[in-house]
Amino acid sequence: MTTASLAAGALSLLAPVASAAPCDPWPPAGIGGGSGSLGGSSGGSIGAPGTPATPWHDGGAGYIPVLEGRTTTVELLTGPTSPNDTVDRFGIWGTDLGIMWENGGAGGEDQVHMALGDTMGDCSVPGDQWRSNILFRSSDPTLSDGMRIDDAPMEREGMAKSILPRSDMPGETTVIPTAGVEVGGTQYLRYMSVERWGLPGEWTTNYSALARSTDNGENWEPVSGTARRGTAPMPLPADLGDRHTRHTDGQMSAFLKHRVDGRDYVYEYLTPSGRSGSARLARVPAAQIEDMDAYEYWDGSGWSADHGDARPVLGAPAVNTTVSELSVTWSEHLHRFIAIYNNRANNIVMAQAESPEGPWSGEDILVSYRQVPTLYGAFAHPWSPAVRTDGAELYYTMSTWDAYNVFLMRTDLSDIPPRTFPNPRARVRTVDDSWTRNTPDPAETGETVLVERRPLPGA
């Protein structure tokens, strides 16, 4: 945080809290068993060790991890004390993820859309104001002092609505967005239907599918024929039609818009459900994003029409890591593609590549598990200076399972050691391994310092 925002945050933490904390126990009544996306009796799907399932079991309310140095905490985006006042404006005490994309000027205004996962409100009312997912819209271009939320699709005053409600079919616990993109003024979400949350870092999905919105994210409808079946047996909802394929490696996604040979494509990075898989790569001409037969898959040397030919491009077993909750974008600052994700050690890391299919570099740790052991999810802000310009500041969201809310983080990419892409035509192998090596943990080198764990107020 900057000195100014630290001061503002200190004042906001002293403000009275009038409502109940997010709901305990998890999951709220009526949404099935299991541990939920934020935690569980065995640590939850993010893999955080031990109990409690949520911080509110023992009367706590989580904390703001105040980081300084190469990576800094900008602000708490959601929940109690957030400058966005999500409690009173949107009925949001707890939520996670924060998947961002540009809306392409839909509705007559350039905005960034942010999709969030399981959301809780006032626990004193029946149903706990629980919603499967919500959407925020922001036109704030200045991120150094935080990210102001303009509005959200609403079910009534003071209550943001679930934009993709679960089907109420037996065998579906919740519906979670995993990626968003705009094509021709239409917004698209790839989402997963979760059957149940399992052991830490594991969950089972019924399917993954596309939904579309033609009114700037206000209303959404599933796109028939886009379902990729997971491993769970629940029948598909009628509005999805027949499945396109069974594709267990394609249950979670990250979208990237990229122009190749004068043609606009949407690239889709695919991972299995859970947090222990590799990322495979598909692409489709942007105008055909709804036509699953138009997708092709990177097989390691070229593009194939068969998804079974897809080979890992990130997180392959050979490099002993995994890819969890991934976002990919072009960085004008680095003049390379960058991928942000959680790795096997549960750090938030960044990798670089000259092309969407790679080869991808070694990892640079943006936020260390040593300093924030409850972290998960990391999604780049498309208006970061490091994305749009030659500025070095990369902004992204981060969730923590104890606060169960979303933070805006900033990393100065100029403080990350440069990587030299190897020359494939070089006759002599050089000793420069800067492309492939993983750089040291900034928590160990002192490049990022945990200044304080600032408690959020209890209820």
Coordinates of C-alpha atoms in Angstrom, one line a residue:
M1 CA 0.0 0.0 0.0
T2 CA 1.0 3.6 -0.5
T3 CA 1.4 5.7 2.6
A4 CA -1.8 7.5 1.8
S5 CA -3.8 4.4 1.3
L6 CA -2.3 2.9 4.5
A7 CA -3.6 5.8 6.4
A8 CA -7.0 5.6 4.8
G9 CA -7.1 1.9 5.5
A10 CA -6.3 2.4 9.1
L11 CA -9.2 4.9 9.5
S12 CA -11.6 2.6 7.7
L13 CA -10.7 -0.3 10.0
L14 CA -11.9 1.8 13.0
A15 CA -15.3 2.4 11.4
P16 CA -18.2 0.6 13.1
V17 CA -19.5 -2.6 11.6
A18 CA -23.3 -3.0 11.6
S19 CA -23.9 -6.4 9.9
A20 CA -23.1 -10.0 10.4
A21 CA -19.8 -11.5 9.1
P22 CA -19.9 -14.0 6.2
C23 CA -21.8 -17.1 7.0
D24 CA -20.7 -19.9 9.2
P25 CA -20.8 -22.9 8.6
W26 CA -19.9 -23.4 5.0
P27 CA -21.6 -24.2 2.7
P28 CA -24.8 -22.2 3.4
A29 CA -28.0 -24.3 3.9
G30 CA -29.4 -25.7 0.7
I31 CA -26.3 -25.7 -1.6
G32 CA -25.1 -29.2 -0.9
G33 CA -22.2 -30.7 1.1
G34 CA -18.5 -30.4 0.8
S35 CA -16.0 -27.7 1.7
G36 CA -16.8 -24.9 -0.7
S37 CA -14.5 -22.8 -2.9
L38 CA -13.1 -20.9 0.1
G39 CA -12.2 -23.7 2.4
G40 CA -13.4 -26.8 4.3
S41 CA -12.9 -28.8 7.4
S42 CA -9.9 -30.3 5.7
G43 CA -8.6 -27.0 4.4
G44 CA -10.8 -26.4 1.4
S45 CA -10.3 -26.5 -2.3
I46 CA -7.5 -24.0 -2.2
G47 CA -5.3 -26.4 -0.2
A48 CA -4.8 -24.2 2.9
P49 CA -4.0 -26.5 5.8
G50 CA -6.1 -27.3 8.9
T51 CA -9.2 -25.8 10.3
P52 CA -11.3 -23.7 10.5
A53 CA -13.2 -23.9 7.2
T54 CA -13.7 -20.2 7.3
P55 CA -12.2 -17.6 9.7
W56 CA -15.6 -17.0 11.3
H57 CA -15.7 -20.5 12.9
D58 CA -13.4 -19.1 15.7
G59 CA -14.7 -15.6 15.7
G60 CA -12.0 -14.2 13.4
A61 CA -12.6 -12.2 10.3
G62 CA -9.4 -12.6 8.3
Y63 CA -6.8 -10.0 7.7
I64 CA -5.3 -7.6 5.1
P65 CA -1.7 -8.8 4.3
V66 CA 0.2 -5.5 3.9
L67 CA 3.1 -6.1 1.6
E68 CA 5.8 -3.6 0.5
G69 CA 8.7 -3.7 -1.9
R70 CA 8.6 -5.4 -5.3
T71 CA 4.9 -6.3 -4.6
T72 CA 2.6 -4.1 -2.7
T73 CA -1.0 -4.4 -1.4
V74 CA -3.0 -1.7 -3.0
E75 CA -6.4 -2.2 -1.3
L76 CA -9.2 -4.5 -0.2
L77 CA -11.6 -4.5 -3.2
T78 CA -14.5 -6.2 -1.5
G79 CA -16.0 -6.8 1.9
P80 CA -16.0 -4.9 5.2
T81 CA -13.9 -1.7 5.1
S82 CA -13.4 -1.8 1.4
P83 CA -13.6 1.7 -0.1
N84 CA -16.1 0.1 -2.6
D85 CA -18.6 -0.3 0.2
T86 CA -19.7 -3.7 -1.2
V87 CA -21.7 -4.5 2.0
D88 CA -24.2 -1.7 1.7
R89 CA -24.1 -1.2 -2.1
F90 CA -24.2 -4.9 -3.2
G91 CA -24.9 -7.0 -0.2
I92 CA -21.4 -8.6 -0.3
W93 CA -19.6 -9.5 2.8
G94 CA -17.5 -12.3 1.3
T95 CA -16.6 -13.3 -2.3
D96 CA -13.5 -14.4 -4.3
L97 CA -11.7 -14.6 -7.7
G98 CA -12.1 -11.3 -9.6
I99 CA -11.6 -12.4 -13.2
M100 CA -11.2 -9.3 -15.4
W101 CA -11.6 -8.4 -19.1
E102 CA -12.4 -5.3 -21.2
N103 CA -16.0 -4.8 -22.3
G104 CA -15.0 -3.4 -25.7
G105 CA -17.1 -0.2 -25.2
A106 CA -20.3 -2.1 -24.9
G107 CA -23.1 0.1 -23.5
G108 CA -21.2 3.2 -24.8
E109 CA -18.5 3.2 -22.2
D110 CA -15.1 1.5 -21.9
Q111 CA -15.2 -0.6 -18.7
V112 CA -13.4 -3.5 -17.1
H113 CA -15.7 -6.4 -16.1
M114 CA -14.9 -8.4 -13.0
A115 CA -16.5 -11.8 -12.4
L116 CA -16.5 -13.2 -8.9
G117 CA -17.4 -16.6 -7.4
D118 CA -19.5 -17.8 -4.5
T119 CA -20.7 -14.7 -2.7
M120 CA -22.2 -14.3 0.8
G121 CA -24.1 -11.4 2.4
D122 CA -26.0 -10.9 5.6
C123 CA -26.1 -14.2 7.6
S124 CA -29.0 -13.0 9.7
V125 CA -31.5 -13.4 6.9
P126 CA -32.8 -16.7 5.5
G127 CA -30.5 -18.1 2.9
D128 CA -27.6 -15.9 4.0
Q129 CA -27.9 -13.9 0.8
W130 CA -25.7 -16.5 -0.9
R131 CA -25.2 -16.2 -4.6
S132 CA -23.2 -18.5 -7.0
N133 CA -21.4 -15.6 -8.8
I134 CA -21.7 -11.8 -9.4
L135 CA -20.3 -9.3 -11.8
F136 CA -18.8 -5.8 -11.2
R137 CA -18.2 -3.1 -13.8
S138 CA -15.4 -0.4 -13.4
S139 CA -14.4 2.5 -15.6
D140 CA -11.5 3.5 -13.2
P141 CA -8.3 3.9 -15.2
T142 CA -6.1 5.0 -12.3
L143 CA -5.2 1.9 -10.2
S144 CA -2.4 3.4 -8.1
D145 CA -5.0 4.5 -5.5
G146 CA -7.3 1.4 -5.9
M147 CA -10.1 0.3 -8.2
R148 CA -13.5 1.9 -7.9
I149 CA -16.5 -0.2 -8.8
D150 CA -19.2 1.6 -10.9
D151 CA -22.0 -0.8 -10.6
A152 CA -23.2 -4.4 -10.8
P153 CA -26.3 -6.3 -12.2
M154 CA -28.8 -6.1 -9.4
E155 CA -31.7 -8.1 -8.2
R156 CA -32.9 -5.2 -6.0
E157 CA -31.5 -2.2 -4.3
G158 CA -28.5 -3.1 -2.2
M159 CA -28.3 -6.7 -3.6
A160 CA -26.2 -7.7 -6.6
K161 CA -27.7 -10.7 -8.4
S162 CA -26.2 -14.0 -9.4
I163 CA -25.6 -13.6 -13.1
L164 CA -25.3 -17.4 -13.7
P165 CA -27.6 -19.1 -11.2
R166 CA -27.2 -22.7 -10.5
S167 CA -29.7 -25.0 -12.1
D168 CA -31.2 -26.5 -8.9
M169 CA -30.7 -29.9 -10.5
P170 CA -29.5 -32.6 -8.1
G171 CA -25.7 -32.9 -8.3
E172 CA -24.9 -29.2 -8.7
T173 CA -23.5 -27.3 -5.7
T174 CA -22.5 -24.0 -7.5
V175 CA -21.6 -22.4 -10.8
I176 CA -18.2 -20.6 -10.9
P177 CA -16.9 -18.3 -13.7
T178 CA -13.4 -19.1 -14.9
A179 CA -12.7 -16.7 -17.8
G180 CA -14.2 -13.8 -19.6
V181 CA -13.8 -12.1 -23.0
E182 CA -15.6 -9.6 -25.3
V183 CA -16.1 -10.4 -29.0
G184 CA -17.9 -7.9 -31.3
G185 CA -19.6 -6.2 -28.4
T186 CA -20.9 -9.4 -26.8
Q187 CA -19.5 -10.6 -23.5
Y188 CA -18.6 -14.2 -23.0
L189 CA -18.0 -16.2 -19.8
R190 CA -16.6 -19.7 -19.6
Y191 CA -18.0 -21.2 -16.4
M192 CA -17.9 -24.6 -14.6
S193 CA -20.7 -26.4 -12.9
V194 CA -19.3 -27.9 -9.6
E195 CA -20.8 -31.1 -8.4
R196 CA -18.9 -31.0 -5.1
W197 CA -15.8 -29.7 -3.4
G198 CA -13.5 -32.5 -2.3
L199 CA -10.1 -32.7 -0.6
P200 CA -7.9 -29.6 -0.5
G201 CA -7.2 -28.4 -4.1
E202 CA -9.7 -30.9 -5.6
W203 CA -13.2 -30.7 -6.8
T204 CA -15.5 -32.5 -9.3
T205 CA -17.3 -30.7 -12.2
N206 CA -20.3 -31.7 -14.2
Y207 CA -19.4 -29.6 -17.2
S208 CA -17.8 -26.4 -18.5
A209 CA -19.8 -24.2 -20.9
L210 CA -20.0 -20.7 -22.4
A211 CA -22.6 -18.0 -21.5
R212 CA -23.2 -14.8 -23.4
S213 CA -24.4 -11.3 -22.6
T214 CA -25.5 -8.8 -25.3
D215 CA -26.3 -6.0 -22.8
N216 CA -22.9 -5.2 -21.3
G217 CA -23.1 -8.0 -18.7
E218 CA -26.6 -7.2 -17.3
N219 CA -28.2 -10.5 -18.4
W220 CA -26.6 -13.8 -19.4
E221 CA -27.7 -16.9 -21.2
P222 CA -25.9 -20.3 -21.7
V223 CA -24.8 -21.0 -25.3
S224 CA -26.2 -24.2 -26.5
G225 CA -23.8 -26.8 -27.8
T226 CA -20.7 -25.5 -25.9
A227 CA -20.6 -27.9 -23.0
R228 CA -17.5 -29.9 -22.3
R229 CA -18.4 -32.7 -19.9
G230 CA -16.5 -33.3 -16.7
T231 CA -16.4 -36.5 -14.7
A232 CA -19.7 -36.0 -12.7
P233 CA -22.9 -37.6 -14.1
M234 CA -25.5 -34.8 -13.7
P235 CA -27.5 -34.4 -16.9
L236 CA -26.9 -31.1 -18.8
P237 CA -29.5 -28.4 -18.3
A238 CA -31.9 -28.3 -21.2
D239 CA -30.8 -24.8 -22.4
L240 CA -27.3 -26.2 -23.1
G241 CA -28.5 -28.8 -25.5
D242 CA -26.3 -31.8 -26.2
R243 CA -22.7 -31.9 -25.0
H244 CA -20.1 -31.0 -27.5
T245 CA -17.5 -33.4 -26.0
R246 CA -16.3 -35.1 -22.9
H247 CA -13.2 -33.1 -22.0
T248 CA -11.9 -33.4 -18.5
D249 CA -8.8 -31.4 -19.2
G250 CA -11.0 -28.4 -20.4
Q251 CA -13.0 -27.6 -17.3
M252 CA -11.4 -24.2 -16.4
S253 CA -10.1 -21.6 -18.8
A254 CA -8.2 -18.4 -19.4
F255 CA -9.0 -16.3 -22.6
L256 CA -6.5 -14.3 -24.6
K257 CA -7.3 -12.2 -27.7
H258 CA -4.6 -12.3 -30.3
R259 CA -4.3 -11.3 -34.0
V260 CA -2.4 -13.7 -36.3
D261 CA -1.8 -13.1 -40.0
G262 CA -4.4 -10.4 -40.1
R263 CA -7.1 -12.6 -38.4
D264 CA -8.5 -12.1 -34.9
Y265 CA -8.4 -15.2 -32.7
V266 CA -9.5 -16.0 -29.1
Y267 CA -7.0 -18.3 -27.5
E268 CA -8.3 -20.4 -24.6
Y269 CA -6.0 -22.0 -22.0
L270 CA -7.6 -25.1 -20.6
T271 CA -7.0 -26.8 -17.2
P272 CA -8.8 -29.6 -15.4
S273 CA -11.0 -29.0 -12.4
G274 CA -8.9 -28.5 -9.2
R275 CA -5.5 -27.1 -8.7
S276 CA -3.1 -29.9 -9.8
G277 CA -3.2 -29.9 -13.6
S278 CA -1.4 -28.5 -16.6
A279 CA -2.6 -25.9 -19.1
R280 CA -3.4 -26.9 -22.7
L281 CA -4.1 -24.4 -25.5
A282 CA -7.0 -24.0 -27.9
R283 CA -7.8 -21.2 -30.3
V284 CA -10.8 -20.2 -32.5
P285 CA -11.4 -17.4 -34.9
A286 CA -13.0 -14.7 -32.7
A287 CA -16.2 -14.5 -34.8
Q288 CA -16.7 -18.3 -34.3
I289 CA -16.3 -18.4 -30.6
E290 CA -19.7 -20.1 -30.1
D291 CA -18.9 -22.8 -32.7
M292 CA -17.0 -25.5 -30.8
D293 CA -16.2 -27.4 -34.0
A294 CA -14.1 -24.4 -35.1
Y295 CA -11.7 -24.8 -32.3
E296 CA -8.2 -26.2 -32.8
Y297 CA -5.7 -27.4 -30.3
W298 CA -1.9 -27.1 -30.0
D299 CA -0.3 -30.5 -30.2
G300 CA 3.2 -29.5 -29.5
S301 CA 4.2 -28.5 -33.0
G302 CA 1.0 -27.4 -34.8
W303 CA -2.7 -27.1 -34.6
S304 CA -5.1 -30.1 -34.6
A305 CA -8.9 -30.3 -34.7
D306 CA -8.9 -33.1 -32.1
H307 CA -8.8 -31.9 -28.5
G308 CA -7.3 -35.3 -27.6
D309 CA -4.1 -34.2 -29.4
A310 CA -3.6 -31.2 -27.1
R311 CA -0.3 -31.2 -25.2
P312 CA 0.5 -29.1 -22.1
V313 CA 2.1 -25.7 -22.7
L314 CA 2.3 -24.6 -19.1
G315 CA 2.8 -26.7 -15.9
A316 CA 3.9 -29.9 -17.7
P317 CA 5.2 -32.6 -15.4
A318 CA 8.7 -32.1 -16.8
V319 CA 9.0 -28.7 -15.0
N320 CA 7.4 -30.1 -11.8
T321 CA 4.7 -27.5 -11.3
T322 CA 1.0 -27.1 -11.8
V323 CA -1.2 -24.3 -13.1
S324 CA -4.2 -23.1 -11.1
E325 CA -6.6 -20.2 -11.8
L326 CA -4.7 -18.8 -14.7
S327 CA -4.8 -15.5 -16.5
V328 CA -2.8 -14.7 -19.7
T329 CA -2.3 -11.3 -21.4
W330 CA 0.2 -9.4 -23.6
S331 CA 2.5 -7.0 -21.8
E332 CA 3.6 -3.9 -23.7
H333 CA 6.3 -3.4 -21.0
L334 CA 8.0 -6.7 -21.6
H335 CA 6.9 -7.1 -25.2
R336 CA 5.9 -10.6 -24.3
F337 CA 2.9 -12.6 -23.3
I338 CA 2.6 -13.2 -19.5
A339 CA 0.8 -15.8 -17.6
I340 CA -0.1 -15.4 -13.9
Y341 CA -1.1 -18.5 -11.9
N342 CA -0.7 -20.4 -8.7
N343 CA 2.0 -23.0 -8.9
R344 CA 2.6 -26.3 -7.0
A345 CA 4.0 -24.4 -4.0
N346 CA 0.9 -22.2 -3.9
N347 CA 2.8 -19.1 -4.8
I348 CA 1.4 -16.6 -7.3
V349 CA 3.9 -16.6 -10.1
M350 CA 4.4 -15.1 -13.6
A351 CA 5.9 -16.7 -16.7
Q352 CA 6.7 -15.1 -20.0
A353 CA 6.5 -16.3 -23.7
E354 CA 7.2 -14.9 -27.1
S355 CA 4.1 -16.6 -28.5
P356 CA 0.8 -17.9 -26.9
E357 CA 1.9 -21.5 -27.3
G358 CA 5.3 -20.9 -25.7
P359 CA 7.9 -22.1 -24.9
W360 CA 7.1 -20.4 -21.5
S361 CA 9.8 -19.2 -19.2
G362 CA 10.6 -20.2 -15.7
E363 CA 8.6 -18.6 -12.9
D364 CA 9.0 -15.3 -11.1
I365 CA 7.1 -15.3 -7.7
L366 CA 4.8 -12.3 -7.4
V367 CA 3.3 -13.2 -4.0
S368 CA 4.9 -15.8 -1.8
Y369 CA 3.0 -18.5 0.1
R370 CA 5.5 -17.8 2.9
Q371 CA 4.1 -14.4 3.4
V372 CA 0.4 -15.0 2.5
P373 CA -0.2 -18.7 3.1
T374 CA -4.0 -18.4 2.5
L375 CA -3.7 -16.9 -1.0
Y376 CA -5.3 -18.2 -4.2
G377 CA -6.3 -16.9 -7.6
A378 CA -4.5 -14.1 -9.5
F379 CA -6.1 -12.3 -12.5
A380 CA -4.4 -9.5 -14.4
H381 CA -6.1 -6.1 -14.7
P382 CA -6.2 -5.3 -18.5
W383 CA -5.6 -1.6 -17.8
S384 CA -2.3 -2.1 -15.9
P385 CA 0.4 0.1 -17.2
A386 CA 2.6 -3.0 -17.8
V387 CA -0.2 -4.4 -20.0
R388 CA -1.3 -1.3 -22.0
T389 CA 1.9 0.8 -22.1
D390 CA 5.6 0.5 -21.4
G391 CA 4.9 1.2 -17.7
A392 CA 6.2 -1.3 -15.2
E393 CA 3.3 -1.6 -12.8
L394 CA 1.3 -4.9 -13.1
Y395 CA -2.0 -4.9 -11.2
Y396 CA -4.0 -8.0 -10.4
T397 CA -6.5 -9.5 -8.1
M398 CA -5.8 -11.9 -5.3
S399 CA -8.1 -13.8 -3.0
T400 CA -7.4 -15.2 0.5
W401 CA -9.5 -17.9 2.1
D402 CA -9.4 -16.5 5.6
A403 CA -10.6 -13.0 4.7
Y404 CA -12.6 -14.6 1.9
N405 CA -12.5 -11.4 -0.1
V406 CA -10.6 -9.9 -3.1
F407 CA -7.5 -7.7 -2.9
L408 CA -5.9 -5.5 -5.6
M409 CA -2.1 -6.1 -5.8
R410 CA 0.7 -4.4 -7.6
T411 CA 4.1 -5.7 -8.7
D412 CA 6.8 -3.6 -10.2
L413 CA 8.1 -5.6 -13.2
S414 CA 11.2 -3.5 -13.5
D415 CA 12.4 -5.2 -10.3
I416 CA 12.1 -8.7 -11.8
P417 CA 15.4 -9.9 -13.5
P418 CA 15.2 -9.8 -17.3
R419 CA 15.0 -13.1 -19.2
T420 CA 16.8 -13.7 -22.5
F421 CA 14.9 -15.8 -24.9
P422 CA 17.3 -18.5 -26.3
N423 CA 18.3 -18.1 -30.0
P424 CA 17.0 -21.3 -31.7
R425 CA 19.6 -20.8 -34.5
A426 CA 22.6 -20.5 -32.2
R427 CA 25.2 -23.2 -33.0
V428 CA 26.8 -23.0 -29.5
R429 CA 24.8 -23.5 -26.4
T430 CA 25.4 -20.6 -24.0
V431 CA 25.5 -20.6 -20.2
D432 CA 22.7 -18.1 -20.0
D433 CA 19.8 -20.0 -18.4
S434 CA 17.8 -16.9 -17.6
W435 CA 14.9 -18.1 -19.7
T436 CA 14.3 -21.4 -18.0
R437 CA 15.3 -20.9 -14.3
N438 CA 12.9 -20.0 -11.5
T439 CA 14.1 -16.8 -9.7
P440 CA 14.4 -16.7 -5.9
D441 CA 11.5 -16.2 -3.6
P442 CA 11.3 -12.4 -2.9
A443 CA 10.1 -13.2 0.6
E444 CA 13.5 -14.8 1.2
T445 CA 15.6 -12.2 -0.6
G446 CA 13.8 -9.3 1.1
E447 CA 12.6 -7.8 -2.2
T448 CA 9.0 -8.0 -0.8
V449 CA 8.4 -7.5 2.9
L450 CA 5.3 -8.5 4.9
V451 CA 4.8 -5.3 7.0
E452 CA 1.6 -6.3 8.8
R453 CA -1.3 -8.6 9.0
R454 CA -4.0 -6.1 9.6
P455 CA -7.2 -7.6 11.1
L456 CA -10.5 -7.1 9.5
P457 CA -13.2 -6.2 11.9
G458 CA -15.3 -8.9 13.6
A459 CA -19.1 -8.8 13.6

